[in-house]
Amino acid sequence: REMGPPWELDGWQLLAAALAAPLLALALGLIASWAWVNSPRWAGLVQRPASHGPALAALNREEALGPRRTPVDRKALGRGELTLRETRILSHSATALAALIRAGELTSSEVCLASLRWARACNPDTNAVVAWRARAALQEATLADRFLARVRLATGETAVSPHAVGPFFGVGCSVKECLGLRGMPRTSGLVPRAEDSSRVTPSQDATVVSRLRLAAASL
């Protein structure tokens, strides 16, 4: 019986080698991705402005939201400098914000203002928001606060049930521009569509937008 070359592999060894090659490539790709995400260049794209660093550090040590019903300063909308309370507000999920608004711990107006100011501060770097409706959003938030005040006056209870107003009542959210939002242009990021936005403004909401409205979210 003749001996084959020492590097000759049997069927199982060939199969193992064939499976190991893509797994090794995947592992190397994950390592490279992790290294890139943790590089200073990427961190500079996603980190919050350095001026907010002290506020965020203090926020981690803070337990309470701070004084209730902080007056809304609409003139400060364009300055983009968040207070500690606003930073705390933005650390909550949408469901938590809705619960705090219904409980009277927050107002829809101050949540809306904090969100808009943060978006204004970040947008020069991220270009995430391409169509603004800040004035309408603040008006809707004010109406939501007035409605909750009437409900509390009628019931004599500070906390309002989500079944009475909706699970996301008083909470605003943005919508992906490629989705249909009634009255807002939908260009899908295409310059020719943006040049004549009147032709690409949907007359009805997309399904996901309709469901958000049914949940009483402000869009």
mmCIF file with all atom_site columns, N, CA and C in Angstrom, residues 49-121:
data_model
loop_
_atom_site.group_PDB
_atom_site.id
_atom_site.type_symbol
_atom_site.label_atom_id
_atom_site.label_alt_id
_atom_site.label_comp_id
_atom_site.label_asym_id
_atom_site.label_entity_id
_atom_site.label_seq_id
_atom_site.pdbx_PDB_ins_code
_atom_site.Cartn_x
_atom_site.Cartn_y
_atom_site.Cartn_z
_atom_site.occupancy
_atom_site.B_iso_or_equiv
_atom_site.pdbx_formal_charge
_atom_site.auth_seq_id
_atom_site.auth_comp_id
_atom_site.auth_asym_id
_atom_site.auth_atom_id
_atom_site.pdbx_PDB_model_num
ATOM 1   N N  . PRO A 1 49  ? -22.737 65.791 22.781 1.00 0.00 ? 49  PRO A N  1
ATOM 2   C CA . PRO A 1 49  ? -21.815 66.917 22.862 1.00 0.00 ? 49  PRO A CA 1
ATOM 3   C C  . PRO A 1 49  ? -21.066 66.934 24.182 1.00 0.00 ? 49  PRO A C  1
ATOM 4   N N  . ALA A 1 50  ? -19.795 67.339 24.119 1.00 0.00 ? 50  ALA A N  1
ATOM 5   C CA . ALA A 1 50  ? -18.967 67.305 25.317 1.00 0.00 ? 50  ALA A CA 1
ATOM 6   C C  . ALA A 1 50  ? -19.509 68.213 26.405 1.00 0.00 ? 50  ALA A C  1
ATOM 7   N N  . SER A 1 51  ? -20.221 69.293 26.026 1.00 0.00 ? 51  SER A N  1
ATOM 8   C CA . SER A 1 51  ? -20.746 70.219 27.016 1.00 0.00 ? 51  SER A CA 1
ATOM 9   C C  . SER A 1 51  ? -21.764 69.570 27.929 1.00 0.00 ? 51  SER A C  1
ATOM 10  N N  . HIS A 1 52  ? -22.343 68.443 27.500 1.00 0.00 ? 52  HIS A N  1
ATOM 11  C CA . HIS A 1 52  ? -23.329 67.755 28.323 1.00 0.00 ? 52  HIS A CA 1
ATOM 12  C C  . HIS A 1 52  ? -22.684 66.733 29.247 1.00 0.00 ? 52  HIS A C  1
ATOM 13  N N  . GLY A 1 53  ? -21.374 66.551 29.150 1.00 0.00 ? 53  GLY A N  1
ATOM 14  C CA . GLY A 1 53  ? -20.716 65.539 29.960 1.00 0.00 ? 53  GLY A CA 1
ATOM 15  C C  . GLY A 1 53  ? -20.956 65.697 31.448 1.00 0.00 ? 53  GLY A C  1
ATOM 16  N N  . PRO A 1 54  ? -20.720 66.900 32.039 1.00 0.00 ? 54  PRO A N  1
ATOM 17  C CA . PRO A 1 54  ? -20.963 67.059 33.469 1.00 0.00 ? 54  PRO A CA 1
ATOM 18  C C  . PRO A 1 54  ? -22.403 66.788 33.865 1.00 0.00 ? 54  PRO A C  1
ATOM 19  N N  . ALA A 1 55  ? -23.352 67.209 33.005 1.00 0.00 ? 55  ALA A N  1
ATOM 20  C CA . ALA A 1 55  ? -24.757 66.960 33.325 1.00 0.00 ? 55  ALA A CA 1
ATOM 21  C C  . ALA A 1 55  ? -25.067 65.473 33.326 1.00 0.00 ? 55  ALA A C  1
ATOM 22  N N  . LEU A 1 56  ? -24.506 64.743 32.352 1.00 0.00 ? 56  LEU A N  1
ATOM 23  C CA . LEU A 1 56  ? -24.746 63.308 32.294 1.00 0.00 ? 56  LEU A CA 1
ATOM 24  C C  . LEU A 1 56  ? -24.110 62.601 33.479 1.00 0.00 ? 56  LEU A C  1
ATOM 25  N N  . ALA A 1 57  ? -22.928 63.059 33.910 1.00 0.00 ? 57  ALA A N  1
ATOM 26  C CA . ALA A 1 57  ? -22.288 62.448 35.070 1.00 0.00 ? 57  ALA A CA 1
ATOM 27  C C  . ALA A 1 57  ? -23.121 62.678 36.324 1.00 0.00 ? 57  ALA A C  1
ATOM 28  N N  . ALA A 1 58  ? -23.637 63.899 36.458 1.00 0.00 ? 58  ALA A N  1
ATOM 29  C CA . ALA A 1 58  ? -24.490 64.176 37.611 1.00 0.00 ? 58  ALA A CA 1
ATOM 30  C C  . ALA A 1 58  ? -25.799 63.419 37.523 1.00 0.00 ? 58  ALA A C  1
ATOM 31  N N  . LEU A 1 59  ? -26.284 63.234 36.310 1.00 0.00 ? 59  LEU A N  1
ATOM 32  C CA . LEU A 1 59  ? -27.531 62.509 36.105 1.00 0.00 ? 59  LEU A CA 1
ATOM 33  C C  . LEU A 1 59  ? -27.431 61.083 36.613 1.00 0.00 ? 59  LEU A C  1
ATOM 34  N N  . ASN A 1 60  ? -26.295 60.446 36.428 1.00 0.00 ? 60  ASN A N  1
ATOM 35  C CA . ASN A 1 60  ? -26.123 59.074 36.885 1.00 0.00 ? 60  ASN A CA 1
ATOM 36  C C  . ASN A 1 60  ? -26.208 58.963 38.400 1.00 0.00 ? 60  ASN A C  1
ATOM 37  N N  . ARG A 1 61  ? -25.946 60.066 39.102 1.00 0.00 ? 61  ARG A N  1
ATOM 38  C CA . ARG A 1 61  ? -26.014 60.049 40.555 1.00 0.00 ? 61  ARG A CA 1
ATOM 39  C C  . ARG A 1 61  ? -27.358 60.541 41.069 1.00 0.00 ? 61  ARG A C  1
ATOM 40  N N  . GLU A 1 62  ? -28.191 61.046 40.166 1.00 0.00 ? 62  GLU A N  1
ATOM 41  C CA . GLU A 1 62  ? -29.459 61.630 40.585 1.00 0.00 ? 62  GLU A CA 1
ATOM 42  C C  . GLU A 1 62  ? -30.540 60.577 40.637 1.00 0.00 ? 62  GLU A C  1
ATOM 43  N N  . GLU A 1 63  ? -31.386 60.641 41.645 1.00 0.00 ? 63  GLU A N  1
ATOM 44  C CA . GLU A 1 63  ? -32.463 59.672 41.792 1.00 0.00 ? 63  GLU A CA 1
ATOM 45  C C  . GLU A 1 63  ? -33.790 60.244 41.316 1.00 0.00 ? 63  GLU A C  1
ATOM 46  N N  . ALA A 1 64  ? -34.083 61.483 41.694 1.00 0.00 ? 64  ALA A N  1
ATOM 47  C CA . ALA A 1 64  ? -35.383 62.067 41.376 1.00 0.00 ? 64  ALA A CA 1
ATOM 48  C C  . ALA A 1 64  ? -35.321 62.841 40.082 1.00 0.00 ? 64  ALA A C  1
ATOM 49  N N  . LEU A 1 65  ? -36.493 63.135 39.550 1.00 0.00 ? 65  LEU A N  1
ATOM 50  C CA . LEU A 1 65  ? -36.574 63.910 38.317 1.00 0.00 ? 65  LEU A CA 1
ATOM 51  C C  . LEU A 1 65  ? -36.300 65.385 38.566 1.00 0.00 ? 65  LEU A C  1
ATOM 52  N N  . GLY A 1 66  ? -36.435 65.802 39.794 1.00 0.00 ? 66  GLY A N  1
ATOM 53  C CA . GLY A 1 66  ? -36.242 67.214 40.087 1.00 0.00 ? 66  GLY A CA 1
ATOM 54  C C  . GLY A 1 66  ? -37.580 67.881 40.359 1.00 0.00 ? 66  GLY A C  1
ATOM 55  N N  . PRO A 1 67  ? -37.628 69.192 40.423 1.00 0.00 ? 67  PRO A N  1
ATOM 56  C CA . PRO A 1 67  ? -38.874 69.890 40.731 1.00 0.00 ? 67  PRO A CA 1
ATOM 57  C C  . PRO A 1 67  ? -39.950 69.624 39.686 1.00 0.00 ? 67  PRO A C  1
ATOM 58  N N  . ARG A 1 68  ? -41.169 69.478 40.158 1.00 0.00 ? 68  ARG A N  1
ATOM 59  C CA . ARG A 1 68  ? -42.280 69.170 39.254 1.00 0.00 ? 68  ARG A CA 1
ATOM 60  C C  . ARG A 1 68  ? -42.709 70.424 38.504 1.00 0.00 ? 68  ARG A C  1
ATOM 61  N N  . ARG A 1 69  ? -43.206 70.187 37.291 1.00 0.00 ? 69  ARG A N  1
ATOM 62  C CA . ARG A 1 69  ? -43.812 71.241 36.492 1.00 0.00 ? 69  ARG A CA 1
ATOM 63  C C  . ARG A 1 69  ? -42.866 72.430 36.276 1.00 0.00 ? 69  ARG A C  1
ATOM 64  N N  . THR A 1 70  ? -41.673 72.126 35.801 1.00 0.00 ? 70  THR A N  1
ATOM 65  C CA . THR A 1 70  ? -40.750 73.193 35.433 1.00 0.00 ? 70  THR A CA 1
ATOM 66  C C  . THR A 1 70  ? -41.351 73.998 34.278 1.00 0.00 ? 70  THR A C  1
ATOM 67  N N  . PRO A 1 71  ? -41.393 75.326 34.381 1.00 0.00 ? 71  PRO A N  1
ATOM 68  C CA . PRO A 1 71  ? -41.990 76.119 33.295 1.00 0.00 ? 71  PRO A CA 1
ATOM 69  C C  . PRO A 1 71  ? -41.283 75.879 31.970 1.00 0.00 ? 71  PRO A C  1
ATOM 70  N N  . VAL A 1 72  ? -42.063 75.834 30.905 1.00 0.00 ? 72  VAL A N  1
ATOM 71  C CA . VAL A 1 72  ? -41.513 75.595 29.573 1.00 0.00 ? 72  VAL A CA 1
ATOM 72  C C  . VAL A 1 72  ? -41.036 76.911 28.976 1.00 0.00 ? 72  VAL A C  1
ATOM 73  N N  . ASP A 1 73  ? -39.768 76.977 28.620 1.00 0.00 ? 73  ASP A N  1
ATOM 74  C CA . ASP A 1 73  ? -39.180 78.168 28.008 1.00 0.00 ? 73  ASP A CA 1
ATOM 75  C C  . ASP A 1 73  ? -39.090 77.944 26.507 1.00 0.00 ? 73  ASP A C  1
ATOM 76  N N  . ARG A 1 74  ? -40.108 78.365 25.767 1.00 0.00 ? 74  ARG A N  1
ATOM 77  C CA . ARG A 1 74  ? -40.122 78.122 24.326 1.00 0.00 ? 74  ARG A CA 1
ATOM 78  C C  . ARG A 1 74  ? -39.062 78.947 23.598 1.00 0.00 ? 74  ARG A C  1
ATOM 79  N N  . LYS A 1 75  ? -38.637 80.062 24.171 1.00 0.00 ? 75  LYS A N  1
ATOM 80  C CA . LYS A 1 75  ? -37.601 80.870 23.532 1.00 0.00 ? 75  LYS A CA 1
ATOM 81  C C  . LYS A 1 75  ? -36.251 80.168 23.550 1.00 0.00 ? 75  LYS A C  1
ATOM 82  N N  . ALA A 1 76  ? -36.102 79.189 24.444 1.00 0.00 ? 76  ALA A N  1
ATOM 83  C CA . ALA A 1 76  ? -34.822 78.470 24.543 1.00 0.00 ? 76  ALA A CA 1
ATOM 84  C C  . ALA A 1 76  ? -34.727 77.325 23.553 1.00 0.00 ? 76  ALA A C  1
ATOM 85  N N  . LEU A 1 77  ? -35.743 77.159 22.734 1.00 0.00 ? 77  LEU A N  1
ATOM 86  C CA . LEU A 1 77  ? -35.794 76.004 21.835 1.00 0.00 ? 77  LEU A CA 1
ATOM 87  C C  . LEU A 1 77  ? -34.564 75.912 20.944 1.00 0.00 ? 77  LEU A C  1
ATOM 88  N N  . GLY A 1 78  ? -34.110 77.031 20.411 1.00 0.00 ? 78  GLY A N  1
ATOM 89  C CA . GLY A 1 78  ? -33.014 76.986 19.455 1.00 0.00 ? 78  GLY A CA 1
ATOM 90  C C  . GLY A 1 78  ? -31.626 76.935 20.066 1.00 0.00 ? 78  GLY A C  1
ATOM 91  N N  . ARG A 1 79  ? -31.511 77.082 21.390 1.00 0.00 ? 79  ARG A N  1
ATOM 92  C CA . ARG A 1 79  ? -30.177 77.155 21.975 1.00 0.00 ? 79  ARG A CA 1
ATOM 93  C C  . ARG A 1 79  ? -29.504 75.793 22.069 1.00 0.00 ? 79  ARG A C  1
ATOM 94  N N  . GLY A 1 80  ? -30.284 74.738 22.222 1.00 0.00 ? 80  GLY A N  1
ATOM 95  C CA . GLY A 1 80  ? -29.727 73.392 22.202 1.00 0.00 ? 80  GLY A CA 1
ATOM 96  C C  . GLY A 1 80  ? -28.968 72.986 23.445 1.00 0.00 ? 80  GLY A C  1
ATOM 97  N N  . GLU A 1 81  ? -29.024 73.782 24.531 1.00 0.00 ? 81  GLU A N  1
ATOM 98  C CA . GLU A 1 81  ? -28.339 73.430 25.759 1.00 0.00 ? 81  GLU A CA 1
ATOM 99  C C  . GLU A 1 81  ? -29.349 72.834 26.726 1.00 0.00 ? 81  GLU A C  1
ATOM 100 N N  . LEU A 1 82  ? -29.202 71.549 27.026 1.00 0.00 ? 82  LEU A N  1
ATOM 101 C CA . LEU A 1 82  ? -30.167 70.862 27.868 1.00 0.00 ? 82  LEU A CA 1
ATOM 102 C C  . LEU A 1 82  ? -29.868 71.089 29.340 1.00 0.00 ? 82  LEU A C  1
ATOM 103 N N  . THR A 1 83  ? -30.927 71.261 30.117 1.00 0.00 ? 83  THR A N  1
ATOM 104 C CA . THR A 1 83  ? -30.776 71.296 31.563 1.00 0.00 ? 83  THR A CA 1
ATOM 105 C C  . THR A 1 83  ? -30.665 69.872 32.086 1.00 0.00 ? 83  THR A C  1
ATOM 106 N N  . LEU A 1 84  ? -30.299 69.749 33.350 1.00 0.00 ? 84  LEU A N  1
ATOM 107 C CA . LEU A 1 84  ? -30.198 68.429 33.956 1.00 0.00 ? 84  LEU A CA 1
ATOM 108 C C  . LEU A 1 84  ? -31.548 67.724 33.936 1.00 0.00 ? 84  LEU A C  1
ATOM 109 N N  . ARG A 1 85  ? -32.607 68.473 34.197 1.00 0.00 ? 85  ARG A N  1
ATOM 110 C CA . ARG A 1 85  ? -33.943 67.874 34.194 1.00 0.00 ? 85  ARG A CA 1
ATOM 111 C C  . ARG A 1 85  ? -34.302 67.377 32.798 1.00 0.00 ? 85  ARG A C  1
ATOM 112 N N  . GLU A 1 86  ? -33.998 68.165 31.769 1.00 0.00 ? 86  GLU A N  1
ATOM 113 C CA . GLU A 1 86  ? -34.303 67.740 30.401 1.00 0.00 ? 86  GLU A CA 1
ATOM 114 C C  . GLU A 1 86  ? -33.508 66.498 30.022 1.00 0.00 ? 86  GLU A C  1
ATOM 115 N N  . THR A 1 87  ? -32.256 66.437 30.448 1.00 0.00 ? 87  THR A N  1
ATOM 116 C CA . THR A 1 87  ? -31.452 65.250 30.172 1.00 0.00 ? 87  THR A CA 1
ATOM 117 C C  . THR A 1 87  ? -32.051 64.036 30.851 1.00 0.00 ? 87  THR A C  1
ATOM 118 N N  . ARG A 1 88  ? -32.538 64.237 32.067 1.00 0.00 ? 88  ARG A N  1
ATOM 119 C CA . ARG A 1 88  ? -33.193 63.148 32.793 1.00 0.00 ? 88  ARG A CA 1
ATOM 120 C C  . ARG A 1 88  ? -34.457 62.700 32.063 1.00 0.00 ? 88  ARG A C  1
ATOM 121 N N  . ILE A 1 89  ? -35.220 63.648 31.568 1.00 0.00 ? 89  ILE A N  1
ATOM 122 C CA . ILE A 1 89  ? -36.445 63.317 30.832 1.00 0.00 ? 89  ILE A CA 1
ATOM 123 C C  . ILE A 1 89  ? -36.129 62.437 29.631 1.00 0.00 ? 89  ILE A C  1
ATOM 124 N N  . LEU A 1 90  ? -35.092 62.794 28.886 1.00 0.00 ? 90  LEU A N  1
ATOM 125 C CA . LEU A 1 90  ? -34.762 62.070 27.663 1.00 0.00 ? 90  LEU A CA 1
ATOM 126 C C  . LEU A 1 90  ? -34.152 60.704 27.925 1.00 0.00 ? 90  LEU A C  1
ATOM 127 N N  . SER A 1 91  ? -33.856 60.391 29.171 1.00 0.00 ? 91  SER A N  1
ATOM 128 C CA . SER A 1 91  ? -33.319 59.064 29.489 1.00 0.00 ? 91  SER A CA 1
ATOM 129 C C  . SER A 1 91  ? -34.417 58.022 29.628 1.00 0.00 ? 91  SER A C  1
ATOM 130 N N  . HIS A 1 92  ? -35.684 58.446 29.630 1.00 0.00 ? 92  HIS A N  1
ATOM 131 C CA . HIS A 1 92  ? -36.805 57.526 29.804 1.00 0.00 ? 92  HIS A CA 1
ATOM 132 C C  . HIS A 1 92  ? -37.286 56.977 28.461 1.00 0.00 ? 92  HIS A C  1
ATOM 133 N N  . SER A 1 93  ? -37.894 55.819 28.511 1.00 0.00 ? 93  SER A N  1
ATOM 134 C CA . SER A 1 93  ? -38.522 55.241 27.324 1.00 0.00 ? 93  SER A CA 1
ATOM 135 C C  . SER A 1 93  ? -39.840 55.950 27.051 1.00 0.00 ? 93  SER A C  1
ATOM 136 N N  . ALA A 1 94  ? -40.421 55.680 25.893 1.00 0.00 ? 94  ALA A N  1
ATOM 137 C CA . ALA A 1 94  ? -41.694 56.308 25.532 1.00 0.00 ? 94  ALA A CA 1
ATOM 138 C C  . ALA A 1 94  ? -42.807 55.887 26.484 1.00 0.00 ? 94  ALA A C  1
ATOM 139 N N  . THR A 1 95  ? -42.838 54.610 26.859 1.00 0.00 ? 95  THR A N  1
ATOM 140 C CA . THR A 1 95  ? -43.883 54.144 27.775 1.00 0.00 ? 95  THR A CA 1
ATOM 141 C C  . THR A 1 95  ? -43.716 54.769 29.154 1.00 0.00 ? 95  THR A C  1
ATOM 142 N N  . ALA A 1 96  ? -42.462 54.929 29.592 1.00 0.00 ? 96  ALA A N  1
ATOM 143 C CA . ALA A 1 96  ? -42.229 55.555 30.895 1.00 0.00 ? 96  ALA A CA 1
ATOM 144 C C  . ALA A 1 96  ? -42.631 57.026 30.872 1.00 0.00 ? 96  ALA A C  1
ATOM 145 N N  . LEU A 1 97  ? -42.321 57.727 29.783 1.00 0.00 ? 97  LEU A N  1
ATOM 146 C CA . LEU A 1 97  ? -42.721 59.126 29.666 1.00 0.00 ? 97  LEU A CA 1
ATOM 147 C C  . LEU A 1 97  ? -44.234 59.265 29.678 1.00 0.00 ? 97  LEU A C  1
ATOM 148 N N  . ALA A 1 98  ? -44.921 58.389 28.953 1.00 0.00 ? 98  ALA A N  1
ATOM 149 C CA . ALA A 1 98  ? -46.382 58.441 28.926 1.00 0.00 ? 98  ALA A CA 1
ATOM 150 C C  . ALA A 1 98  ? -46.954 58.239 30.326 1.00 0.00 ? 98  ALA A C  1
ATOM 151 N N  . ALA A 1 99  ? -46.388 57.296 31.081 1.00 0.00 ? 99  ALA A N  1
ATOM 152 C CA . ALA A 1 99  ? -46.863 57.037 32.444 1.00 0.00 ? 99  ALA A CA 1
ATOM 153 C C  . ALA A 1 99  ? -46.613 58.243 33.346 1.00 0.00 ? 99  ALA A C  1
ATOM 154 N N  . LEU A 1 100 ? -45.452 58.891 33.210 1.00 0.00 ? 100 LEU A N  1
ATOM 155 C CA . LEU A 1 100 ? -45.139 60.065 34.028 1.00 0.00 ? 100 LEU A CA 1
ATOM 156 C C  . LEU A 1 100 ? -46.046 61.240 33.677 1.00 0.00 ? 100 LEU A C  1
ATOM 157 N N  . ILE A 1 101 ? -46.380 61.379 32.405 1.00 0.00 ? 101 ILE A N  1
ATOM 158 C CA . ILE A 1 101 ? -47.297 62.449 31.998 1.00 0.00 ? 101 ILE A CA 1
ATOM 159 C C  . ILE A 1 101 ? -48.687 62.197 32.563 1.00 0.00 ? 101 ILE A C  1
ATOM 160 N N  . ARG A 1 102 ? -49.166 60.966 32.462 1.00 0.00 ? 102 ARG A N  1
ATOM 161 C CA . ARG A 1 102 ? -50.497 60.651 33.004 1.00 0.00 ? 102 ARG A CA 1
ATOM 162 C C  . ARG A 1 102 ? -50.532 60.812 34.515 1.00 0.00 ? 102 ARG A C  1
ATOM 163 N N  . ALA A 1 103 ? -49.401 60.540 35.176 1.00 0.00 ? 103 ALA A N  1
ATOM 164 C CA . ALA A 1 103 ? -49.345 60.653 36.636 1.00 0.00 ? 103 ALA A CA 1
ATOM 165 C C  . ALA A 1 103 ? -49.178 62.092 37.105 1.00 0.00 ? 103 ALA A C  1
ATOM 166 N N  . GLY A 1 104 ? -48.920 63.005 36.196 1.00 0.00 ? 104 GLY A N  1
ATOM 167 C CA . GLY A 1 104 ? -48.741 64.396 36.561 1.00 0.00 ? 104 GLY A CA 1
ATOM 168 C C  . GLY A 1 104 ? -47.337 64.747 36.992 1.00 0.00 ? 104 GLY A C  1
ATOM 169 N N  . GLU A 1 105 ? -46.395 63.814 36.849 1.00 0.00 ? 105 GLU A N  1
ATOM 170 C CA . GLU A 1 105 ? -45.009 64.088 37.219 1.00 0.00 ? 105 GLU A CA 1
ATOM 171 C C  . GLU A 1 105 ? -44.285 64.903 36.143 1.00 0.00 ? 105 GLU A C  1
ATOM 172 N N  . LEU A 1 106 ? -44.750 64.795 34.921 1.00 0.00 ? 106 LEU A N  1
ATOM 173 C CA . LEU A 1 106 ? -44.211 65.567 33.806 1.00 0.00 ? 106 LEU A CA 1
ATOM 174 C C  . LEU A 1 106 ? -45.370 66.141 33.014 1.00 0.00 ? 106 LEU A C  1
ATOM 175 N N  . THR A 1 107 ? -45.082 67.155 32.223 1.00 0.00 ? 107 THR A N  1
ATOM 176 C CA . THR A 1 107 ? -46.072 67.660 31.281 1.00 0.00 ? 107 THR A CA 1
ATOM 177 C C  . THR A 1 107 ? -45.640 67.300 29.866 1.00 0.00 ? 107 THR A C  1
ATOM 178 N N  . SER A 1 108 ? -46.613 67.188 29.010 1.00 0.00 ? 108 SER A N  1
ATOM 179 C CA . SER A 1 108 ? -46.312 66.891 27.614 1.00 0.00 ? 108 SER A CA 1
ATOM 180 C C  . SER A 1 108 ? -45.483 68.010 26.989 1.00 0.00 ? 108 SER A C  1
ATOM 181 N N  . SER A 1 109 ? -45.726 69.243 27.419 1.00 0.00 ? 109 SER A N  1
ATOM 182 C CA . SER A 1 109 ? -45.009 70.387 26.851 1.00 0.00 ? 109 SER A CA 1
ATOM 183 C C  . SER A 1 109 ? -43.521 70.328 27.147 1.00 0.00 ? 109 SER A C  1
ATOM 184 N N  . GLU A 1 110 ? -43.153 70.008 28.395 1.00 0.00 ? 110 GLU A N  1
ATOM 185 C CA . GLU A 1 110 ? -41.726 69.987 28.707 1.00 0.00 ? 110 GLU A CA 1
ATOM 186 C C  . GLU A 1 110 ? -41.027 68.791 28.075 1.00 0.00 ? 110 GLU A C  1
ATOM 187 N N  . VAL A 1 111 ? -41.738 67.673 27.910 1.00 0.00 ? 111 VAL A N  1
ATOM 188 C CA . VAL A 1 111 ? -41.152 66.531 27.210 1.00 0.00 ? 111 VAL A CA 1
ATOM 189 C C  . VAL A 1 111 ? -40.920 66.887 25.744 1.00 0.00 ? 111 VAL A C  1
ATOM 190 N N  . CYS A 1 112 ? -41.905 67.536 25.149 1.00 0.00 ? 112 CYS A N  1
ATOM 191 C CA . CYS A 1 112 ? -41.788 67.937 23.743 1.00 0.00 ? 112 CYS A CA 1
ATOM 192 C C  . CYS A 1 112 ? -40.643 68.926 23.555 1.00 0.00 ? 112 CYS A C  1
ATOM 193 N N  . LEU A 1 113 ? -40.542 69.909 24.438 1.00 0.00 ? 113 LEU A N  1
ATOM 194 C CA . LEU A 1 113 ? -39.496 70.917 24.312 1.00 0.00 ? 113 LEU A CA 1
ATOM 195 C C  . LEU A 1 113 ? -38.111 70.303 24.472 1.00 0.00 ? 113 LEU A C  1
ATOM 196 N N  . ALA A 1 114 ? -37.954 69.407 25.447 1.00 0.00 ? 114 ALA A N  1
ATOM 197 C CA . ALA A 1 114 ? -36.655 68.753 25.647 1.00 0.00 ? 114 ALA A CA 1
ATOM 198 C C  . ALA A 1 114 ? -36.261 67.951 24.416 1.00 0.00 ? 114 ALA A C  1
ATOM 199 N N  . SER A 1 115 ? -37.229 67.252 23.833 1.00 0.00 ? 115 SER A N  1
ATOM 200 C CA . SER A 1 115 ? -36.944 66.444 22.645 1.00 0.00 ? 115 SER A CA 1
ATOM 201 C C  . SER A 1 115 ? -36.545 67.321 21.467 1.00 0.00 ? 115 SER A C  1
ATOM 202 N N  . LEU A 1 116 ? -37.265 68.419 21.277 1.00 0.00 ? 116 LEU A N  1
ATOM 203 C CA . LEU A 1 116 ? -36.962 69.310 20.162 1.00 0.00 ? 116 LEU A CA 1
ATOM 204 C C  . LEU A 1 116 ? -35.601 69.979 20.333 1.00 0.00 ? 116 LEU A C  1
ATOM 205 N N  . ARG A 1 117 ? -35.275 70.387 21.538 1.00 0.00 ? 117 ARG A N  1
ATOM 206 C CA . ARG A 1 117 ? -33.985 71.028 21.766 1.00 0.00 ? 117 ARG A CA 1
ATOM 207 C C  . ARG A 1 117 ? -32.839 70.047 21.542 1.00 0.00 ? 117 ARG A C  1
ATOM 208 N N  . TRP A 1 118 ? -33.040 68.807 21.969 1.00 0.00 ? 118 TRP A N  1
ATOM 209 C CA . TRP A 1 118 ? -31.986 67.808 21.749 1.00 0.00 ? 118 TRP A CA 1
ATOM 210 C C  . TRP A 1 118 ? -31.829 67.523 20.262 1.00 0.00 ? 118 TRP A C  1
ATOM 211 N N  . ALA A 1 119 ? -32.952 67.432 19.550 1.00 0.00 ? 119 ALA A N  1
ATOM 212 C CA . ALA A 1 119 ? -32.889 67.188 18.111 1.00 0.00 ? 119 ALA A CA 1
ATOM 213 C C  . ALA A 1 119 ? -32.191 68.341 17.395 1.00 0.00 ? 119 ALA A C  1
ATOM 214 N N  . ARG A 1 120 ? -32.497 69.580 17.797 1.00 0.00 ? 120 ARG A N  1
ATOM 215 C CA . ARG A 1 120 ? -31.843 70.745 17.191 1.00 0.00 ? 120 ARG A CA 1
ATOM 216 C C  . ARG A 1 120 ? -30.336 70.717 17.446 1.00 0.00 ? 120 ARG A C  1
ATOM 217 N N  . ALA A 1 121 ? -29.944 70.285 18.636 1.00 0.00 ? 121 ALA A N  1
ATOM 218 C CA . ALA A 1 121 ? -28.521 70.275 18.979 1.00 0.00 ? 121 ALA A CA 1
ATOM 219 C C  . ALA A 1 121 ? -27.758 69.224 18.186 1.00 0.00 ? 121 ALA A C  1
#
